[in-house]
Amino acid sequence: MTTLDLFGSPAEGEREWLGSQAVVLRGQAAPCAVELLDAVEAIVAQSPFRQMVTPGGLTIAVASTNCGALGWTSDRRGYRYDGIDPLCGRPWPAMPGCFMHLAQQAAADAGFLGFEPDACLINQYLPGTKLSLHQDKNERDFNAPIVSVSLGMTAVFLFGGHDRGERAFRISLHHGDVAVWGGVDRLRYHGVMALADAPHAQLGNRRINLTIRKAG
Ligand code: MD3
Ligand code: FE
């Protein structure tokens, strides 16, 4: 049986397989959370969080920025990866060493050796923010996994199938959890339910999610 504490969070160190090649590594980022958040603060000072616009003209609820050689952006012209932050006209801030180390360790733990990420999308959620079901398919190489790091407020993550209509599983992602998915699970539909207003002790009314990817 899964060990639960008084708040219903699984114990640190547990591994929960969502698919044959998708796993949540509970609390794996907890020891380096302060280092990760300090690095996010430095990135945001160069390339601030901003709400992007979809090709259809809708404003995305989640506020985003990036680090690494490539960054994910969206505007009226489409979704794409770009080496330049369109907001400030300069390259995205470099990928911090702690992002790299954590992502490569987590990928290896999940069975993906030789992960060489070149992009990290940093998403900020506030209470009420949700992310609709979607696939991550703007990357060039679907053989590389994606590593996700959850910081701050808890989110209910939706883990669906390969068709939008398939029933999605719900799983809570807590501060410090790391998810890795690749292989047969790489193109699953996924999303995040509207966040509850339940402030986190360190981060307050925010959830920050890092998705570390090989985009190019
Ligand atoms: C997908 N972010 O930025 S990552 C995104 O939690 C994005 O903020 C979400 O989707 C977030 O594109 C989800 C977590 C995650 C975990 C396991 C998965 C995504 C997954 C397994 C399969 C597919
Ligand atoms: Fe996604």
PDB file of C-alpha atoms and ligand atoms in Angstrom:
ATOM      1  CA  MET A   1       0.000   0.000   0.000  1.00  0.00           C
ATOM      2  CA  THR A   2       1.115   3.542  -0.714  1.00  0.00           C
ATOM      3  CA  THR A   3       2.296   5.343   2.427  1.00  0.00           C
ATOM      4  CA  LEU A   4       0.328   8.543   2.987  1.00  0.00           C
ATOM      5  CA  ASP A   5       1.085  11.316   5.458  1.00  0.00           C
ATOM      6  CA  LEU A   6      -1.600  13.415   7.168  1.00  0.00           C
ATOM      7  CA  PHE A   7      -1.963  15.625   4.082  1.00  0.00           C
ATOM      8  CA  GLY A   8      -2.298  12.687   1.713  1.00  0.00           C
ATOM      9  CA  SER A   9       1.088  13.171   0.053  1.00  0.00           C
ATOM     10  CA  PRO A  10       2.997  10.046  -0.945  1.00  0.00           C
ATOM     11  CA  ALA A  11       6.336   9.525   0.783  1.00  0.00           C
ATOM     12  CA  GLU A  12       9.501  10.984  -0.694  1.00  0.00           C
ATOM     13  CA  GLY A  13      11.431   8.453  -2.728  1.00  0.00           C
ATOM     14  CA  GLU A  14       8.370   6.572  -3.976  1.00  0.00           C
ATOM     15  CA  ARG A  15       8.086   5.814  -7.674  1.00  0.00           C
ATOM     16  CA  GLU A  16       4.636   5.765  -9.224  1.00  0.00           C
ATOM     17  CA  TRP A  17       4.448   4.393 -12.747  1.00  0.00           C
ATOM     18  CA  LEU A  18       1.681   6.053 -14.811  1.00  0.00           C
ATOM     19  CA  GLY A  19       2.547   4.051 -17.919  1.00  0.00           C
ATOM     20  CA  SER A  20       5.307   1.633 -18.923  1.00  0.00           C
ATOM     21  CA  GLN A  21       7.584   4.621 -19.694  1.00  0.00           C
ATOM     22  CA  ALA A  22       6.088   7.367 -17.497  1.00  0.00           C
ATOM     23  CA  VAL A  23       6.923   7.679 -13.813  1.00  0.00           C
ATOM     24  CA  VAL A  24       6.560  10.154 -10.940  1.00  0.00           C
ATOM     25  CA  LEU A  25       9.641  10.282  -8.686  1.00  0.00           C
ATOM     26  CA  ARG A  26       8.155  11.594  -5.445  1.00  0.00           C
ATOM     27  CA  GLY A  27      10.165  14.365  -3.805  1.00  0.00           C
ATOM     28  CA  GLN A  28      13.227  13.888  -6.010  1.00  0.00           C
ATOM     29  CA  ALA A  29      13.651  17.667  -6.398  1.00  0.00           C
ATOM     30  CA  ALA A  30      13.035  18.476  -2.722  1.00  0.00           C
ATOM     31  CA  PRO A  31      16.732  18.567  -1.719  1.00  0.00           C
ATOM     32  CA  CYS A  32      17.542  21.100  -4.469  1.00  0.00           C
ATOM     33  CA  ALA A  33      14.267  23.098  -4.448  1.00  0.00           C
ATOM     34  CA  VAL A  34      15.863  26.281  -3.042  1.00  0.00           C
ATOM     35  CA  GLU A  35      18.672  26.120  -5.623  1.00  0.00           C
ATOM     36  CA  LEU A  36      16.128  25.579  -8.430  1.00  0.00           C
ATOM     37  CA  LEU A  37      13.970  28.502  -7.241  1.00  0.00           C
ATOM     38  CA  ASP A  38      16.968  30.834  -6.917  1.00  0.00           C
ATOM     39  CA  ALA A  39      17.862  29.915 -10.506  1.00  0.00           C
ATOM     40  CA  VAL A  40      14.267  30.595 -11.647  1.00  0.00           C
ATOM     41  CA  GLU A  41      14.438  34.015  -9.968  1.00  0.00           C
ATOM     42  CA  ALA A  42      17.643  34.860 -11.887  1.00  0.00           C
ATOM     43  CA  ILE A  43      16.091  33.649 -15.190  1.00  0.00           C
ATOM     44  CA  VAL A  44      12.911  35.685 -14.639  1.00  0.00           C
ATOM     45  CA  ALA A  45      15.013  38.817 -14.010  1.00  0.00           C
ATOM     46  CA  GLN A  46      16.286  38.455 -17.635  1.00  0.00           C
ATOM     47  CA  SER A  47      13.288  36.853 -19.357  1.00  0.00           C
ATOM     48  CA  PRO A  48      10.148  37.606 -17.307  1.00  0.00           C
ATOM     49  CA  PHE A  49       7.048  35.441 -17.060  1.00  0.00           C
ATOM     50  CA  ARG A  50       4.534  36.436 -19.728  1.00  0.00           C
ATOM     51  CA  GLN A  51       1.189  35.125 -20.954  1.00  0.00           C
ATOM     52  CA  MET A  52       1.581  33.966 -24.544  1.00  0.00           C
ATOM     53  CA  VAL A  53      -1.119  34.039 -27.212  1.00  0.00           C
ATOM     54  CA  THR A  54      -2.257  31.002 -29.220  1.00  0.00           C
ATOM     55  CA  PRO A  55      -2.319  31.027 -33.038  1.00  0.00           C
ATOM     56  CA  GLY A  56      -6.111  31.382 -32.648  1.00  0.00           C
ATOM     57  CA  GLY A  57      -5.665  34.584 -30.633  1.00  0.00           C
ATOM     58  CA  LEU A  58      -6.489  33.251 -27.142  1.00  0.00           C
ATOM     59  CA  THR A  59      -4.340  34.282 -24.181  1.00  0.00           C
ATOM     60  CA  ILE A  60      -2.822  31.250 -22.421  1.00  0.00           C
ATOM     61  CA  ALA A  61      -3.726  31.242 -18.704  1.00  0.00           C
ATOM     62  CA  VAL A  62      -0.333  29.915 -17.613  1.00  0.00           C
ATOM     63  CA  ALA A  63       2.504  32.506 -17.544  1.00  0.00           C
ATOM     64  CA  SER A  64       5.710  31.212 -19.153  1.00  0.00           C
ATOM     65  CA  THR A  65       9.374  31.823 -19.735  1.00  0.00           C
ATOM     66  CA  ASN A  66      12.285  29.599 -20.790  1.00  0.00           C
ATOM     67  CA  CYS A  67      15.941  28.861 -20.322  1.00  0.00           C
ATOM     68  CA  GLY A  68      18.392  26.897 -22.437  1.00  0.00           C
ATOM     69  CA  ALA A  69      19.469  27.196 -26.071  1.00  0.00           C
ATOM     70  CA  LEU A  70      15.850  26.933 -27.233  1.00  0.00           C
ATOM     71  CA  GLY A  71      12.603  28.216 -25.727  1.00  0.00           C
ATOM     72  CA  TRP A  72       8.984  27.338 -26.475  1.00  0.00           C
ATOM     73  CA  THR A  73       6.918  30.280 -27.690  1.00  0.00           C
ATOM     74  CA  SER A  74       3.475  30.870 -29.102  1.00  0.00           C
ATOM     75  CA  ASP A  75       1.954  33.809 -30.950  1.00  0.00           C
ATOM     76  CA  ARG A  76      -0.428  34.444 -33.869  1.00  0.00           C
ATOM     77  CA  ARG A  77       2.124  32.823 -36.218  1.00  0.00           C
ATOM     78  CA  GLY A  78       2.120  29.469 -34.373  1.00  0.00           C
ATOM     79  CA  TYR A  79       3.800  27.333 -31.719  1.00  0.00           C
ATOM     80  CA  ARG A  80       7.560  26.842 -32.075  1.00  0.00           C
ATOM     81  CA  TYR A  81      10.956  26.711 -30.409  1.00  0.00           C
ATOM     82  CA  ASP A  82      13.183  29.751 -30.854  1.00  0.00           C
ATOM     83  CA  GLY A  83      16.678  30.679 -29.628  1.00  0.00           C
ATOM     84  CA  ILE A  84      15.612  34.283 -28.977  1.00  0.00           C
ATOM     85  CA  ASP A  85      13.187  35.543 -26.352  1.00  0.00           C
ATOM     86  CA  PRO A  86      10.754  37.640 -28.434  1.00  0.00           C
ATOM     87  CA  LEU A  87       9.995  39.851 -25.393  1.00  0.00           C
ATOM     88  CA  CYS A  88      13.553  41.117 -24.874  1.00  0.00           C
ATOM     89  CA  GLY A  89      15.142  40.228 -28.240  1.00  0.00           C
ATOM     90  CA  ARG A  90      18.036  38.357 -26.628  1.00  0.00           C
ATOM     91  CA  PRO A  91      18.841  34.628 -26.250  1.00  0.00           C
ATOM     92  CA  TRP A  92      17.036  32.858 -23.407  1.00  0.00           C
ATOM     93  CA  PRO A  93      19.086  32.609 -20.181  1.00  0.00           C
ATOM     94  CA  ALA A  94      21.387  29.571 -20.061  1.00  0.00           C
ATOM     95  CA  MET A  95      20.151  26.295 -18.577  1.00  0.00           C
ATOM     96  CA  PRO A  96      21.349  26.247 -14.935  1.00  0.00           C
ATOM     97  CA  GLY A  97      23.607  23.335 -13.950  1.00  0.00           C
ATOM     98  CA  CYS A  98      21.143  22.216 -11.263  1.00  0.00           C
ATOM     99  CA  PHE A  99      18.349  21.850 -13.911  1.00  0.00           C
ATOM    100  CA  MET A 100      20.692  19.751 -16.078  1.00  0.00           C
ATOM    101  CA  HIS A 101      21.861  17.503 -13.247  1.00  0.00           C
ATOM    102  CA  LEU A 102      18.388  16.880 -11.864  1.00  0.00           C
ATOM    103  CA  ALA A 103      16.941  16.159 -15.322  1.00  0.00           C
ATOM    104  CA  GLN A 104      19.709  13.776 -16.328  1.00  0.00           C
ATOM    105  CA  GLN A 105      19.534  11.901 -13.009  1.00  0.00           C
ATOM    106  CA  ALA A 106      15.719  11.626 -13.174  1.00  0.00           C
ATOM    107  CA  ALA A 107      15.808  10.512 -16.828  1.00  0.00           C
ATOM    108  CA  ALA A 108      18.403   7.843 -15.999  1.00  0.00           C
ATOM    109  CA  ASP A 109      16.321   6.668 -13.003  1.00  0.00           C
ATOM    110  CA  ALA A 110      13.351   6.272 -15.363  1.00  0.00           C
ATOM    111  CA  GLY A 111      15.425   4.264 -17.846  1.00  0.00           C
ATOM    112  CA  PHE A 112      16.387   7.012 -20.327  1.00  0.00           C
ATOM    113  CA  LEU A 113      20.174   7.132 -20.595  1.00  0.00           C
ATOM    114  CA  GLY A 114      22.076   9.888 -22.413  1.00  0.00           C
ATOM    115  CA  PHE A 115      19.384  12.601 -22.081  1.00  0.00           C
ATOM    116  CA  GLU A 116      20.857  15.867 -23.447  1.00  0.00           C
ATOM    117  CA  PRO A 117      18.226  18.588 -22.898  1.00  0.00           C
ATOM    118  CA  ASP A 118      18.539  21.951 -24.662  1.00  0.00           C
ATOM    119  CA  ALA A 119      15.311  23.645 -23.520  1.00  0.00           C
ATOM    120  CA  CYS A 120      13.349  24.258 -20.343  1.00  0.00           C
ATOM    121  CA  LEU A 121       9.849  25.735 -20.364  1.00  0.00           C
ATOM    122  CA  ILE A 122       9.094  27.367 -17.007  1.00  0.00           C
ATOM    123  CA  ASN A 123       5.375  27.696 -16.277  1.00  0.00           C
ATOM    124  CA  GLN A 124       3.780  29.661 -13.447  1.00  0.00           C
ATOM    125  CA  TYR A 125       0.266  28.802 -12.221  1.00  0.00           C
ATOM    126  CA  LEU A 126      -1.836  30.921  -9.851  1.00  0.00           C
ATOM    127  CA  PRO A 127      -5.045  29.789  -8.104  1.00  0.00           C
ATOM    128  CA  GLY A 128      -7.668  29.040 -10.784  1.00  0.00           C
ATOM    129  CA  THR A 129      -5.101  28.572 -13.573  1.00  0.00           C
ATOM    130  CA  LYS A 130      -5.607  25.410 -15.621  1.00  0.00           C
ATOM    131  CA  LEU A 131      -3.903  23.815 -18.594  1.00  0.00           C
ATOM    132  CA  SER A 132      -6.207  22.100 -21.098  1.00  0.00           C
ATOM    133  CA  LEU A 133      -5.475  18.599 -22.425  1.00  0.00           C
ATOM    134  CA  HIS A 134      -2.724  18.740 -25.050  1.00  0.00           C
ATOM    135  CA  GLN A 135       0.218  16.813 -26.482  1.00  0.00           C
ATOM    136  CA  ASP A 136       3.810  18.097 -26.424  1.00  0.00           C
ATOM    137  CA  LYS A 137       4.734  17.706 -30.088  1.00  0.00           C
ATOM    138  CA  ASN A 138       6.753  20.788 -31.070  1.00  0.00           C
ATOM    139  CA  GLU A 139      10.020  18.985 -30.270  1.00  0.00           C
ATOM    140  CA  ARG A 140      12.057  17.558 -33.149  1.00  0.00           C
ATOM    141  CA  ASP A 141      12.902  14.205 -31.562  1.00  0.00           C
ATOM    142  CA  PHE A 142      10.139  12.267 -29.810  1.00  0.00           C
ATOM    143  CA  ASN A 143      12.685   9.621 -28.749  1.00  0.00           C
ATOM    144  CA  ALA A 144      13.976  11.942 -26.011  1.00  0.00           C
ATOM    145  CA  PRO A 145      11.972  11.970 -22.763  1.00  0.00           C
ATOM    146  CA  ILE A 146      10.599  15.052 -20.998  1.00  0.00           C
ATOM    147  CA  VAL A 147      11.376  15.695 -17.331  1.00  0.00           C
ATOM    148  CA  SER A 148       8.913  17.795 -15.320  1.00  0.00           C
ATOM    149  CA  VAL A 149       9.609  19.343 -11.906  1.00  0.00           C
ATOM    150  CA  SER A 150       6.748  20.588  -9.711  1.00  0.00           C
ATOM    151  CA  LEU A 151       7.407  23.380  -7.184  1.00  0.00           C
ATOM    152  CA  GLY A 152       5.013  25.202  -4.857  1.00  0.00           C
ATOM    153  CA  MET A 153       1.259  24.584  -4.724  1.00  0.00           C
ATOM    154  CA  THR A 154      -0.083  21.103  -5.401  1.00  0.00           C
ATOM    155  CA  ALA A 155      -1.721  20.503  -8.778  1.00  0.00           C
ATOM    156  CA  VAL A 156      -4.039  17.762 -10.000  1.00  0.00           C
ATOM    157  CA  PHE A 157      -2.424  16.457 -13.147  1.00  0.00           C
ATOM    158  CA  LEU A 158      -4.457  14.780 -15.901  1.00  0.00           C
ATOM    159  CA  PHE A 159      -2.779  11.855 -17.622  1.00  0.00           C
ATOM    160  CA  GLY A 160      -4.689  10.768 -20.710  1.00  0.00           C
ATOM    161  CA  GLY A 161      -4.209   8.472 -23.660  1.00  0.00           C
ATOM    162  CA  HIS A 162      -3.150   8.907 -27.260  1.00  0.00           C
ATOM    163  CA  ASP A 163      -6.559  10.230 -28.343  1.00  0.00           C
ATOM    164  CA  ARG A 164      -8.079  13.353 -26.815  1.00  0.00           C
ATOM    165  CA  GLY A 165     -11.318  11.514 -26.014  1.00  0.00           C
ATOM    166  CA  GLU A 166      -9.719   8.757 -23.896  1.00  0.00           C
ATOM    167  CA  ARG A 167     -10.430   8.901 -20.179  1.00  0.00           C
ATOM    168  CA  ALA A 168      -7.676  10.689 -18.231  1.00  0.00           C
ATOM    169  CA  PHE A 169      -6.301   9.563 -14.851  1.00  0.00           C
ATOM    170  CA  ARG A 170      -5.915  12.192 -12.112  1.00  0.00           C
ATOM    171  CA  ILE A 171      -2.800  12.331  -9.978  1.00  0.00           C
ATOM    172  CA  SER A 172      -1.658  15.027  -7.554  1.00  0.00           C
ATOM    173  CA  LEU A 173       1.773  16.537  -8.115  1.00  0.00           C
ATOM    174  CA  HIS A 174       3.344  18.073  -5.019  1.00  0.00           C
ATOM    175  CA  HIS A 175       6.293  20.379  -4.336  1.00  0.00           C
ATOM    176  CA  GLY A 176       9.476  18.483  -5.219  1.00  0.00           C
ATOM    177  CA  ASP A 177       7.882  15.808  -7.396  1.00  0.00           C
ATOM    178  CA  VAL A 178       9.622  14.959 -10.656  1.00  0.00           C
ATOM    179  CA  ALA A 179       7.827  13.261 -13.557  1.00  0.00           C
ATOM    180  CA  VAL A 180       9.588  11.620 -16.500  1.00  0.00           C
ATOM    181  CA  TRP A 181       7.825  10.390 -19.617  1.00  0.00           C
ATOM    182  CA  GLY A 182       9.096   9.121 -22.944  1.00  0.00           C
ATOM    183  CA  GLY A 183       8.923   6.204 -25.341  1.00  0.00           C
ATOM    184  CA  VAL A 184       5.399   4.861 -25.752  1.00  0.00           C
ATOM    185  CA  ASP A 185       4.055   7.465 -23.275  1.00  0.00           C
ATOM    186  CA  ARG A 186       5.747  10.480 -24.893  1.00  0.00           C
ATOM    187  CA  LEU A 187       2.724  11.674 -26.883  1.00  0.00           C
ATOM    188  CA  ARG A 188       0.000  11.085 -24.321  1.00  0.00           C
ATOM    189  CA  TYR A 189      -2.561  13.849 -23.841  1.00  0.00           C
ATOM    190  CA  HIS A 190      -2.107  15.594 -20.506  1.00  0.00           C
ATOM    191  CA  GLY A 191      -3.230  18.698 -18.654  1.00  0.00           C
ATOM    192  CA  VAL A 192      -3.584  20.358 -15.264  1.00  0.00           C
ATOM    193  CA  MET A 193      -6.883  21.015 -13.459  1.00  0.00           C
ATOM    194  CA  ALA A 194      -7.645  24.515 -12.150  1.00  0.00           C
ATOM    195  CA  LEU A 195      -5.429  25.062  -9.106  1.00  0.00           C
ATOM    196  CA  ALA A 196      -7.033  25.340  -5.687  1.00  0.00           C
ATOM    197  CA  ASP A 197      -6.207  28.386  -3.563  1.00  0.00           C
ATOM    198  CA  ALA A 198      -4.075  26.483  -1.064  1.00  0.00           C
ATOM    199  CA  PRO A 199      -0.853  28.458  -0.513  1.00  0.00           C
ATOM    200  CA  HIS A 200       2.476  26.654  -0.241  1.00  0.00           C
ATOM    201  CA  ALA A 201       4.706  27.336   2.775  1.00  0.00           C
ATOM    202  CA  GLN A 202       7.684  28.568   0.693  1.00  0.00           C
ATOM    203  CA  LEU A 203       6.134  29.710  -2.578  1.00  0.00           C
ATOM    204  CA  GLY A 204       2.794  31.169  -1.484  1.00  0.00           C
ATOM    205  CA  ASN A 205      -0.002  31.239  -4.072  1.00  0.00           C
ATOM    206  CA  ARG A 206       2.113  29.916  -6.920  1.00  0.00           C
ATOM    207  CA  ARG A 207       2.992  26.705  -8.666  1.00  0.00           C
ATOM    208  CA  ILE A 208       6.078  26.644 -10.842  1.00  0.00           C
ATOM    209  CA  ASN A 209       6.600  23.765 -13.258  1.00  0.00           C
ATOM    210  CA  LEU A 210       9.829  23.147 -15.135  1.00  0.00           C
ATOM    211  CA  THR A 211       9.637  20.933 -18.226  1.00  0.00           C
ATOM    212  CA  ILE A 212      13.137  20.059 -19.346  1.00  0.00           C
ATOM    213  CA  ARG A 213      13.255  18.878 -22.935  1.00  0.00           C
ATOM    214  CA  LYS A 214      15.361  18.105 -25.956  1.00  0.00           C
ATOM    215  CA  ALA A 215      13.689  20.424 -28.462  1.00  0.00           C
ATOM    216  CA  GLY A 216      16.244  20.683 -31.285  1.00  0.00           C
TER     217      GLY A 216
HETATM  218  C1  MD3 B   1       2.845  14.185 -20.186  1.00  0.00           C
HETATM  219  N1  MD3 B   1       3.042  21.030 -18.059  1.00  0.00           N
HETATM  220  O1  MD3 B   1       4.343  22.552 -19.913  1.00  0.00           O
HETATM  221  S1  MD3 B   1       4.134  18.335 -16.891  1.00  0.00           S
HETATM  222  C2  MD3 B   1       3.662  21.603 -20.334  1.00  0.00           C
HETATM  223  O2  MD3 B   1       2.480  20.137 -14.721  1.00  0.00           O
HETATM  224  C3  MD3 B   1       2.885  20.786 -19.374  1.00  0.00           C
HETATM  225  O3  MD3 B   1       2.693  22.073 -15.584  1.00  0.00           O
HETATM  226  C4  MD3 B   1       2.260  20.326 -17.060  1.00  0.00           C
HETATM  227  O4  MD3 B   1       2.156  19.960 -19.794  1.00  0.00           O
HETATM  228  C5  MD3 B   1       2.502  20.881 -15.685  1.00  0.00           C
HETATM  229  O5  MD3 B   1       3.604  21.276 -21.540  1.00  0.00           O
HETATM  230  C6  MD3 B   1       2.469  18.868 -17.093  1.00  0.00           C
HETATM  231  C7  MD3 B   1       3.886  16.808 -16.033  1.00  0.00           C
HETATM  232  C8  MD3 B   1       3.692  15.545 -16.813  1.00  0.00           C
HETATM  233  C9  MD3 B   1       3.857  14.357 -16.145  1.00  0.00           C
HETATM  234  C10 MD3 B   1       3.708  13.135 -16.802  1.00  0.00           C
HETATM  235  C11 MD3 B   1       3.362  13.068 -18.153  1.00  0.00           C
HETATM  236  C12 MD3 B   1       3.357  15.485 -18.164  1.00  0.00           C
HETATM  237  C13 MD3 B   1       3.192  14.240 -18.842  1.00  0.00           C
HETATM  238  C14 MD3 B   1       3.192  11.828 -18.832  1.00  0.00           C
HETATM  239  C15 MD3 B   1       2.849  11.794 -20.164  1.00  0.00           C
HETATM  240  C16 MD3 B   1       2.681  12.957 -20.852  1.00  0.00           C
HETATM  241 FE    FE B   2       2.620  19.499 -21.858  1.00  0.00          FE
END
